[in-house]
Amino acid sequence: MKWFKIILLFISLLSTVVVHGQDSVVIKELASDYNNASNDSIRLRVILLVLNSTGLDDIDTAIYLAERGMELALSQKDSNALKSVNMSLSKFAVARNKYSDALRYDLVALRITEAIKDTLSQAVILNSVGEDYSLLDLYEEAFDYYNQSLELAKEKGYLLQEAIAEFNIGKLYLTTGELSKAQEYLDHSMKISQSIGDTLGLAYVKNELALILTEEEKYDSALQDLQKAYDISSRFNEDILTPEIVLNMSRVFVKKSLFDVALIHYDQALEIYEKQNSQGGIATVLFGKGQLMTEQEKHSEAKSLYFR
């Protein structure tokens, strides 16, 4: 009971600092003090709990904790903890656009799941490796790992992972311009998500289906799907998806020649990305706005966006 109270107190203090101050120095000092305690096992469990919390949005602090967790996991030969830490480090590497590093961490985690025969985590990480390869524009490798994840999920009956793998395969086919295959996989992913009550998954699928509709010049239908996706994403406070949906709305409004409405949505997406300090998202929005300004022959405004 004493250990349990210590863990709750530590997590409470960490959460307070992260949410209200986001001061990595303070958290590092607190973590350092706690690391001087006598039991490494408790410290490792706390670090894993903090890394898996949704409130930890200070990447520097997250990496510090993950690296400390790596040391503890290695010293205790804790394979499950080592797997979790590598998965966390991969996620943080993606957030910093270090996709090769993310791949390296995921491949380590994958080898661990194979060794301990953790098939659910294996299906999850196979999918993550596919995402890493996709981010590196290595699509053949991405398809390979997505399909491995899909096959394992089907074999073991992991419906959520099956839906995710189908979604990612469909999304990748959309990237490569194979719209009919993209439609097929996305539709199947949506059916699975509906069957298991994965509402947020539906938002992700609707966002991608809207891109197909946009390519087919079915702009009103695309906006309907995007609005449905936005409503769900907003309800779940899905920070990654919401600005992407708004950005896709901007592009549809450009196609409809509703340039003022498109600019409003570009600015809305930009505001969200700036709050998240997402440099990739900010760059994407500014490039889109710059293109729109160029098309309207507002060259000085476009130049200011390109070189911001």
mmCIF file of C-alpha atoms in Angstrom:
data_model
loop_
_atom_site.group_PDB
_atom_site.id
_atom_site.type_symbol
_atom_site.label_atom_id
_atom_site.label_comp_id
_atom_site.label_asym_id
_atom_site.label_seq_id
_atom_site.Cartn_x
_atom_site.Cartn_y
_atom_site.Cartn_z
ATOM 1 C CA MET A 1 0.000 0.000 0.000
ATOM 2 C CA LYS A 2 2.878 2.376 0.776
ATOM 3 C CA TRP A 3 4.389 1.809 -2.678
ATOM 4 C CA PHE A 4 1.004 2.353 -4.317
ATOM 5 C CA LYS A 5 0.623 5.717 -2.558
ATOM 6 C CA ILE A 6 4.127 6.736 -3.656
ATOM 7 C CA ILE A 7 3.286 5.938 -7.290
ATOM 8 C CA LEU A 8 0.028 7.899 -7.155
ATOM 9 C CA LEU A 9 1.769 10.887 -5.570
ATOM 10 C CA PHE A 10 4.563 10.855 -8.144
ATOM 11 C CA ILE A 11 2.164 10.636 -11.076
ATOM 12 C CA SER A 12 0.014 13.398 -9.597
ATOM 13 C CA LEU A 13 3.016 15.702 -9.243
ATOM 14 C CA LEU A 14 4.236 14.929 -12.748
ATOM 15 C CA SER A 15 0.808 15.535 -14.240
ATOM 16 C CA THR A 16 0.501 18.878 -12.487
ATOM 17 C CA VAL A 17 3.823 20.089 -13.830
ATOM 18 C CA VAL A 18 3.207 18.833 -17.358
ATOM 19 C CA VAL A 19 -0.269 20.261 -17.704
ATOM 20 C CA HIS A 20 0.257 23.593 -16.025
ATOM 21 C CA GLY A 21 3.916 24.380 -16.527
ATOM 22 C CA GLN A 22 5.336 21.990 -19.079
ATOM 23 C CA ASP A 23 8.670 22.707 -17.435
ATOM 24 C CA SER A 24 10.963 19.845 -18.379
ATOM 25 C CA VAL A 25 13.667 21.009 -15.962
ATOM 26 C CA VAL A 26 11.319 20.761 -12.984
ATOM 27 C CA ILE A 27 10.115 17.342 -14.069
ATOM 28 C CA LYS A 28 13.673 16.132 -14.589
ATOM 29 C CA GLU A 29 14.584 17.247 -11.069
ATOM 30 C CA LEU A 30 11.518 15.513 -9.668
ATOM 31 C CA ALA A 31 12.286 12.359 -11.633
ATOM 32 C CA SER A 32 15.909 12.513 -10.463
ATOM 33 C CA ASP A 33 14.822 12.752 -6.826
ATOM 34 C CA TYR A 34 12.512 9.823 -7.272
ATOM 35 C CA ASN A 35 15.223 7.797 -8.986
ATOM 36 C CA ASN A 36 17.227 7.990 -5.766
ATOM 37 C CA ALA A 37 14.642 5.762 -4.101
ATOM 38 C CA SER A 38 15.644 2.205 -3.264
ATOM 39 C CA ASN A 39 13.421 0.184 -5.607
ATOM 40 C CA ASP A 40 14.159 0.177 -9.338
ATOM 41 C CA SER A 41 11.085 -1.902 -10.108
ATOM 42 C CA ILE A 42 8.741 0.769 -8.781
ATOM 43 C CA ARG A 43 10.609 3.514 -10.590
ATOM 44 C CA LEU A 44 10.334 1.612 -13.865
ATOM 45 C CA ARG A 45 6.610 1.030 -13.429
ATOM 46 C CA VAL A 46 6.072 4.744 -12.729
ATOM 47 C CA ILE A 47 8.038 5.781 -15.793
ATOM 48 C CA LEU A 48 6.009 3.418 -18.000
ATOM 49 C CA LEU A 49 2.758 4.776 -16.577
ATOM 50 C CA VAL A 50 3.852 8.348 -17.230
ATOM 51 C CA LEU A 51 5.033 7.557 -20.774
ATOM 52 C CA ASN A 52 1.667 5.976 -21.571
ATOM 53 C CA SER A 53 -0.326 8.890 -20.131
ATOM 54 C CA THR A 54 -2.142 11.186 -22.544
ATOM 55 C CA GLY A 55 -1.122 14.297 -20.614
ATOM 56 C CA LEU A 56 2.606 14.059 -21.308
ATOM 57 C CA ASP A 57 3.174 16.460 -24.190
ATOM 58 C CA ASP A 58 6.662 17.744 -23.379
ATOM 59 C CA ILE A 59 8.829 15.729 -25.780
ATOM 60 C CA ASP A 60 12.144 16.564 -24.094
ATOM 61 C CA THR A 61 10.819 15.310 -20.784
ATOM 62 C CA ALA A 62 9.261 12.268 -22.405
ATOM 63 C CA ILE A 63 12.561 11.290 -24.036
ATOM 64 C CA TYR A 64 14.422 11.809 -20.763
ATOM 65 C CA LEU A 65 12.020 9.511 -18.942
ATOM 66 C CA ALA A 66 12.075 6.932 -21.742
ATOM 67 C CA GLU A 67 15.873 6.797 -21.746
ATOM 68 C CA ARG A 68 15.885 6.363 -17.968
ATOM 69 C CA GLY A 69 13.270 3.646 -18.385
ATOM 70 C CA MET A 70 15.485 1.952 -20.965
ATOM 71 C CA GLU A 71 18.347 1.781 -18.454
ATOM 72 C CA LEU A 72 16.089 0.309 -15.788
ATOM 73 C CA ALA A 73 14.481 -2.197 -18.154
ATOM 74 C CA LEU A 74 17.887 -3.407 -19.348
ATOM 75 C CA SER A 75 19.240 -3.710 -15.807
ATOM 76 C CA GLN A 76 16.200 -5.758 -14.752
ATOM 77 C CA LYS A 77 16.017 -7.730 -18.012
ATOM 78 C CA ASP A 78 12.341 -6.784 -18.261
ATOM 79 C CA SER A 79 11.377 -7.584 -21.879
ATOM 80 C CA ASN A 80 7.859 -6.125 -21.695
ATOM 81 C CA ALA A 81 9.156 -2.843 -20.279
ATOM 82 C CA LEU A 82 11.911 -2.736 -22.892
ATOM 83 C CA LYS A 83 9.311 -3.237 -25.611
ATOM 84 C CA SER A 84 7.144 -0.413 -24.252
ATOM 85 C CA VAL A 85 10.054 2.009 -23.919
ATOM 86 C CA ASN A 86 11.189 1.386 -27.506
ATOM 87 C CA MET A 87 7.633 1.935 -28.725
ATOM 88 C CA SER A 88 7.505 5.238 -26.824
ATOM 89 C CA LEU A 89 10.855 6.357 -28.212
ATOM 90 C CA SER A 90 9.635 5.553 -31.715
ATOM 91 C CA LYS A 91 6.558 7.712 -31.163
ATOM 92 C CA PHE A 92 8.683 10.615 -29.935
ATOM 93 C CA ALA A 93 11.055 10.226 -32.895
ATOM 94 C CA VAL A 94 8.111 10.510 -35.303
ATOM 95 C CA ALA A 95 6.981 13.669 -33.491
ATOM 96 C CA ARG A 96 10.412 15.122 -34.283
ATOM 97 C CA ASN A 97 10.340 13.900 -37.911
ATOM 98 C CA LYS A 98 13.206 11.480 -37.223
ATOM 99 C CA TYR A 99 11.666 8.598 -39.122
ATOM 100 C CA SER A 100 14.813 6.473 -39.420
ATOM 101 C CA ASP A 101 15.200 6.599 -35.635
ATOM 102 C CA ALA A 102 11.550 5.652 -35.230
ATOM 103 C CA LEU A 103 12.059 2.646 -37.498
ATOM 104 C CA ARG A 104 15.101 1.547 -35.504
ATOM 105 C CA TYR A 105 13.194 1.651 -32.210
ATOM 106 C CA ASP A 106 10.180 -0.152 -33.676
ATOM 107 C CA LEU A 107 12.319 -2.934 -35.130
ATOM 108 C CA VAL A 108 13.895 -3.504 -31.712
ATOM 109 C CA ALA A 109 10.431 -3.636 -30.142
ATOM 110 C CA LEU A 110 9.298 -6.048 -32.866
ATOM 111 C CA ARG A 111 12.157 -8.452 -32.172
ATOM 112 C CA ILE A 112 11.238 -8.416 -28.487
ATOM 113 C CA THR A 113 7.570 -9.257 -29.185
ATOM 114 C CA GLU A 114 8.651 -12.135 -31.397
ATOM 115 C CA ALA A 115 10.938 -13.474 -28.665
ATOM 116 C CA ILE A 116 8.286 -13.326 -25.924
ATOM 117 C CA LYS A 117 5.490 -14.431 -28.305
ATOM 118 C CA ASP A 118 3.348 -11.351 -27.624
ATOM 119 C CA THR A 119 1.265 -11.579 -30.802
ATOM 120 C CA LEU A 120 -1.028 -8.628 -30.066
ATOM 121 C CA SER A 121 1.898 -6.254 -29.577
ATOM 122 C CA GLN A 122 3.537 -7.846 -32.604
ATOM 123 C CA ALA A 123 0.523 -6.945 -34.759
ATOM 124 C CA VAL A 124 0.602 -3.398 -33.409
ATOM 125 C CA ILE A 125 4.333 -2.936 -34.023
ATOM 126 C CA LEU A 126 4.269 -4.527 -37.490
ATOM 127 C CA ASN A 127 1.809 -1.784 -38.339
ATOM 128 C CA SER A 128 4.056 0.858 -36.775
ATOM 129 C CA VAL A 129 7.025 -0.362 -38.825
ATOM 130 C CA GLY A 130 4.835 -0.025 -41.912
ATOM 131 C CA GLU A 131 4.057 3.559 -40.927
ATOM 132 C CA ASP A 132 7.763 4.296 -40.455
ATOM 133 C CA TYR A 133 8.561 2.988 -43.939
ATOM 134 C CA SER A 134 5.651 4.974 -45.374
ATOM 135 C CA LEU A 135 6.986 8.162 -43.780
ATOM 136 C CA LEU A 136 10.338 7.367 -45.368
ATOM 137 C CA ASP A 137 8.562 7.009 -48.756
ATOM 138 C CA LEU A 138 9.568 3.328 -48.911
ATOM 139 C CA TYR A 139 6.159 2.114 -50.003
ATOM 140 C CA GLU A 140 7.032 -1.465 -50.980
ATOM 141 C CA GLU A 141 8.403 -2.114 -47.493
ATOM 142 C CA ALA A 142 5.413 -0.338 -45.957
ATOM 143 C CA PHE A 143 2.954 -2.570 -47.834
ATOM 144 C CA ASP A 144 4.916 -5.631 -46.693
ATOM 145 C CA TYR A 145 4.706 -4.795 -42.983
ATOM 146 C CA TYR A 146 1.094 -3.607 -43.167
ATOM 147 C CA ASN A 147 0.143 -6.915 -44.779
ATOM 148 C CA GLN A 148 2.069 -8.870 -42.133
ATOM 149 C CA SER A 149 0.108 -6.984 -39.469
ATOM 150 C CA LEU A 150 -3.153 -7.665 -41.308
ATOM 151 C CA GLU A 151 -2.476 -11.389 -41.684
ATOM 152 C CA LEU A 152 -1.530 -11.776 -38.010
ATOM 153 C CA ALA A 153 -4.578 -9.782 -36.878
ATOM 154 C CA LYS A 154 -6.886 -11.954 -38.987
ATOM 155 C CA GLU A 155 -5.252 -15.151 -37.729
ATOM 156 C CA LYS A 156 -5.603 -14.155 -34.062
ATOM 157 C CA GLY A 157 -8.948 -12.360 -34.335
ATOM 158 C CA TYR A 158 -7.626 -8.935 -33.373
ATOM 159 C CA LEU A 159 -10.404 -6.933 -35.032
ATOM 160 C CA LEU A 160 -9.183 -3.475 -34.066
ATOM 161 C CA GLN A 161 -5.714 -4.199 -35.436
ATOM 162 C CA GLU A 162 -7.284 -5.664 -38.558
ATOM 163 C CA ALA A 163 -9.235 -2.438 -39.078
ATOM 164 C CA ILE A 164 -6.087 -0.347 -38.549
ATOM 165 C CA ALA A 165 -4.031 -2.431 -40.990
ATOM 166 C CA GLU A 166 -6.796 -2.280 -43.611
ATOM 167 C CA PHE A 167 -6.967 1.485 -43.110
ATOM 168 C CA ASN A 168 -3.230 1.969 -43.537
ATOM 169 C CA ILE A 169 -3.100 -0.201 -46.635
ATOM 170 C CA GLY A 170 -5.984 1.792 -48.111
ATOM 171 C CA LYS A 171 -4.314 5.061 -47.205
ATOM 172 C CA LEU A 172 -1.083 3.939 -48.850
ATOM 173 C CA TYR A 173 -2.927 2.903 -52.022
ATOM 174 C CA LEU A 174 -4.425 6.399 -52.036
ATOM 175 C CA THR A 175 -0.923 7.845 -51.793
ATOM 176 C CA THR A 176 0.197 5.778 -54.781
ATOM 177 C CA GLY A 177 -2.882 6.855 -56.772
ATOM 178 C CA GLU A 178 -4.621 3.453 -56.851
ATOM 179 C CA LEU A 179 -8.055 4.760 -55.903
ATOM 180 C CA SER A 180 -10.107 1.586 -56.451
ATOM 181 C CA LYS A 181 -7.832 -0.463 -54.182
ATOM 182 C CA ALA A 182 -7.799 2.353 -51.639
ATOM 183 C CA GLN A 183 -11.608 2.399 -51.651
ATOM 184 C CA GLU A 184 -11.767 -1.371 -51.161
ATOM 185 C CA TYR A 185 -9.505 -1.439 -48.105
ATOM 186 C CA LEU A 186 -10.971 1.703 -46.542
ATOM 187 C CA ASP A 187 -14.525 0.394 -46.933
ATOM 188 C CA HIS A 188 -13.567 -2.869 -45.246
ATOM 189 C CA SER A 189 -11.812 -1.008 -42.445
ATOM 190 C CA MET A 190 -14.945 1.082 -41.913
ATOM 191 C CA LYS A 191 -17.150 -2.030 -41.702
ATOM 192 C CA ILE A 192 -14.918 -3.534 -39.025
ATOM 193 C CA SER A 193 -14.813 -0.283 -37.061
ATOM 194 C CA GLN A 194 -18.598 -0.086 -37.172
ATOM 195 C CA SER A 195 -18.933 -3.695 -35.998
ATOM 196 C CA ILE A 196 -16.712 -3.180 -32.942
ATOM 197 C CA GLY A 197 -17.888 0.337 -32.081
ATOM 198 C CA ASP A 198 -14.605 2.009 -32.999
ATOM 199 C CA THR A 199 -16.095 5.463 -33.519
ATOM 200 C CA LEU A 200 -12.774 7.279 -33.745
ATOM 201 C CA GLY A 201 -11.628 4.819 -36.386
ATOM 202 C CA LEU A 202 -14.623 5.871 -38.479
ATOM 203 C CA ALA A 203 -13.386 9.469 -38.397
ATOM 204 C CA TYR A 204 -10.001 8.432 -39.759
ATOM 205 C CA VAL A 205 -11.616 6.413 -42.549
ATOM 206 C CA LYS A 206 -14.083 9.189 -43.460
ATOM 207 C CA ASN A 207 -11.185 11.626 -43.764
ATOM 208 C CA GLU A 208 -9.432 9.371 -46.291
ATOM 209 C CA LEU A 209 -12.623 8.529 -48.204
ATOM 210 C CA ALA A 210 -13.159 12.273 -48.599
ATOM 211 C CA LEU A 211 -9.824 12.466 -50.411
ATOM 212 C CA ILE A 212 -11.034 9.854 -52.904
ATOM 213 C CA LEU A 213 -14.258 11.808 -53.412
ATOM 214 C CA THR A 214 -12.211 14.956 -53.970
ATOM 215 C CA GLU A 215 -10.157 13.198 -56.649
ATOM 216 C CA GLU A 216 -13.445 12.150 -58.255
ATOM 217 C CA GLU A 217 -14.600 15.796 -58.117
ATOM 218 C CA LYS A 218 -17.498 14.911 -55.806
ATOM 219 C CA TYR A 219 -16.819 17.912 -53.641
ATOM 220 C CA ASP A 220 -20.088 18.164 -51.723
ATOM 221 C CA SER A 221 -19.920 14.494 -50.746
ATOM 222 C CA ALA A 222 -16.304 14.979 -49.716
ATOM 223 C CA LEU A 223 -17.273 17.887 -47.456
ATOM 224 C CA GLN A 224 -20.045 15.804 -45.898
ATOM 225 C CA ASP A 225 -17.575 13.051 -45.014
ATOM 226 C CA LEU A 226 -15.081 15.595 -43.701
ATOM 227 C CA GLN A 227 -17.719 17.227 -41.521
ATOM 228 C CA LYS A 228 -18.660 13.838 -40.047
ATOM 229 C CA ALA A 229 -14.990 13.100 -39.421
ATOM 230 C CA TYR A 230 -14.493 16.528 -37.837
ATOM 231 C CA ASP A 231 -17.478 16.108 -35.498
ATOM 232 C CA ILE A 232 -16.167 12.769 -34.242
ATOM 233 C CA SER A 233 -12.553 13.917 -33.974
ATOM 234 C CA SER A 234 -13.553 17.041 -32.040
ATOM 235 C CA ARG A 235 -15.651 14.974 -29.660
ATOM 236 C CA PHE A 236 -12.666 12.763 -28.902
ATOM 237 C CA ASN A 237 -10.203 15.697 -28.780
ATOM 238 C CA GLU A 238 -8.073 13.935 -31.386
ATOM 239 C CA ASP A 239 -5.338 16.529 -31.835
ATOM 240 C CA ILE A 240 -3.553 14.729 -34.671
ATOM 241 C CA LEU A 241 -6.591 14.160 -36.880
ATOM 242 C CA THR A 242 -8.593 17.357 -36.365
ATOM 243 C CA PRO A 243 -6.216 19.828 -38.084
ATOM 244 C CA GLU A 244 -5.692 17.354 -40.934
ATOM 245 C CA ILE A 245 -9.450 17.272 -41.524
ATOM 246 C CA VAL A 246 -9.667 21.075 -41.482
ATOM 247 C CA LEU A 247 -6.754 21.242 -43.924
ATOM 248 C CA ASN A 248 -8.534 18.811 -46.254
ATOM 249 C CA MET A 249 -11.650 20.977 -46.049
ATOM 250 C CA SER A 250 -9.522 23.933 -47.179
ATOM 251 C CA ARG A 251 -8.379 22.007 -50.226
ATOM 252 C CA VAL A 252 -11.936 21.078 -51.174
ATOM 253 C CA PHE A 253 -13.058 24.703 -50.870
ATOM 254 C CA VAL A 254 -10.189 25.687 -53.166
ATOM 255 C CA LYS A 255 -11.454 23.131 -55.703
ATOM 256 C CA LYS A 256 -14.897 24.724 -55.409
ATOM 257 C CA SER A 257 -13.312 28.180 -55.939
ATOM 258 C CA LEU A 258 -14.546 29.294 -52.519
ATOM 259 C CA PHE A 259 -11.242 30.937 -51.735
ATOM 260 C CA ASP A 260 -12.323 33.070 -48.770
ATOM 261 C CA VAL A 261 -13.805 30.013 -47.040
ATOM 262 C CA ALA A 262 -10.656 28.056 -47.850
ATOM 263 C CA LEU A 263 -8.502 30.744 -46.199
ATOM 264 C CA ILE A 264 -10.633 30.630 -43.051
ATOM 265 C CA HIS A 265 -10.039 26.878 -42.806
ATOM 266 C CA TYR A 266 -6.318 27.245 -43.555
ATOM 267 C CA ASP A 267 -6.076 29.722 -40.681
ATOM 268 C CA GLN A 268 -8.033 27.385 -38.394
ATOM 269 C CA ALA A 269 -5.663 24.508 -39.187
ATOM 270 C CA LEU A 270 -2.653 26.802 -38.722
ATOM 271 C CA GLU A 271 -3.876 27.895 -35.298
ATOM 272 C CA ILE A 272 -4.175 24.279 -34.158
ATOM 273 C CA TYR A 273 -0.753 23.322 -35.498
ATOM 274 C CA GLU A 274 0.853 26.364 -33.864
ATOM 275 C CA LYS A 275 -0.640 25.377 -30.497
ATOM 276 C CA GLN A 276 0.815 21.916 -31.007
ATOM 277 C CA ASN A 277 4.127 23.364 -32.190
ATOM 278 C CA SER A 278 3.866 21.002 -35.161
ATOM 279 C CA GLN A 279 6.471 22.332 -37.574
ATOM 280 C CA GLY A 280 5.447 19.887 -40.284
ATOM 281 C CA GLY A 281 1.798 20.876 -39.992
ATOM 282 C CA ILE A 282 2.635 24.581 -39.998
ATOM 283 C CA ALA A 283 4.789 24.179 -43.105
ATOM 284 C CA THR A 284 2.015 22.270 -44.902
ATOM 285 C CA VAL A 285 -0.569 24.958 -44.168
ATOM 286 C CA LEU A 286 1.733 27.814 -45.188
ATOM 287 C CA PHE A 287 2.588 26.047 -48.435
ATOM 288 C CA GLY A 288 -1.116 25.543 -49.194
ATOM 289 C CA LYS A 289 -1.931 29.158 -48.440
ATOM 290 C CA GLY A 290 1.030 30.267 -50.533
ATOM 291 C CA GLN A 291 -0.200 28.244 -53.506
ATOM 292 C CA LEU A 292 -3.652 29.773 -53.151
ATOM 293 C CA MET A 293 -2.192 33.294 -53.029
ATOM 294 C CA THR A 294 -0.086 32.544 -56.105
ATOM 295 C CA GLU A 295 -3.145 31.333 -58.025
ATOM 296 C CA GLN A 296 -4.869 34.592 -57.106
ATOM 297 C CA GLU A 297 -1.760 36.485 -58.295
ATOM 298 C CA LYS A 298 -1.097 37.814 -54.811
ATOM 299 C CA HIS A 299 2.590 37.188 -55.197
ATOM 300 C CA SER A 300 3.907 39.339 -52.346
ATOM 301 C CA GLU A 301 1.565 37.637 -49.854
ATOM 302 C CA ALA A 302 2.567 34.243 -51.233
ATOM 303 C CA LYS A 303 6.269 35.073 -50.897
ATOM 304 C CA SER A 304 5.826 36.134 -47.282
ATOM 305 C CA LEU A 305 4.225 32.747 -46.511
ATOM 306 C CA TYR A 306 6.876 30.705 -48.302
ATOM 307 C CA PHE A 307 9.694 32.466 -46.489
ATOM 308 C CA ARG A 308 8.023 32.808 -43.096
#
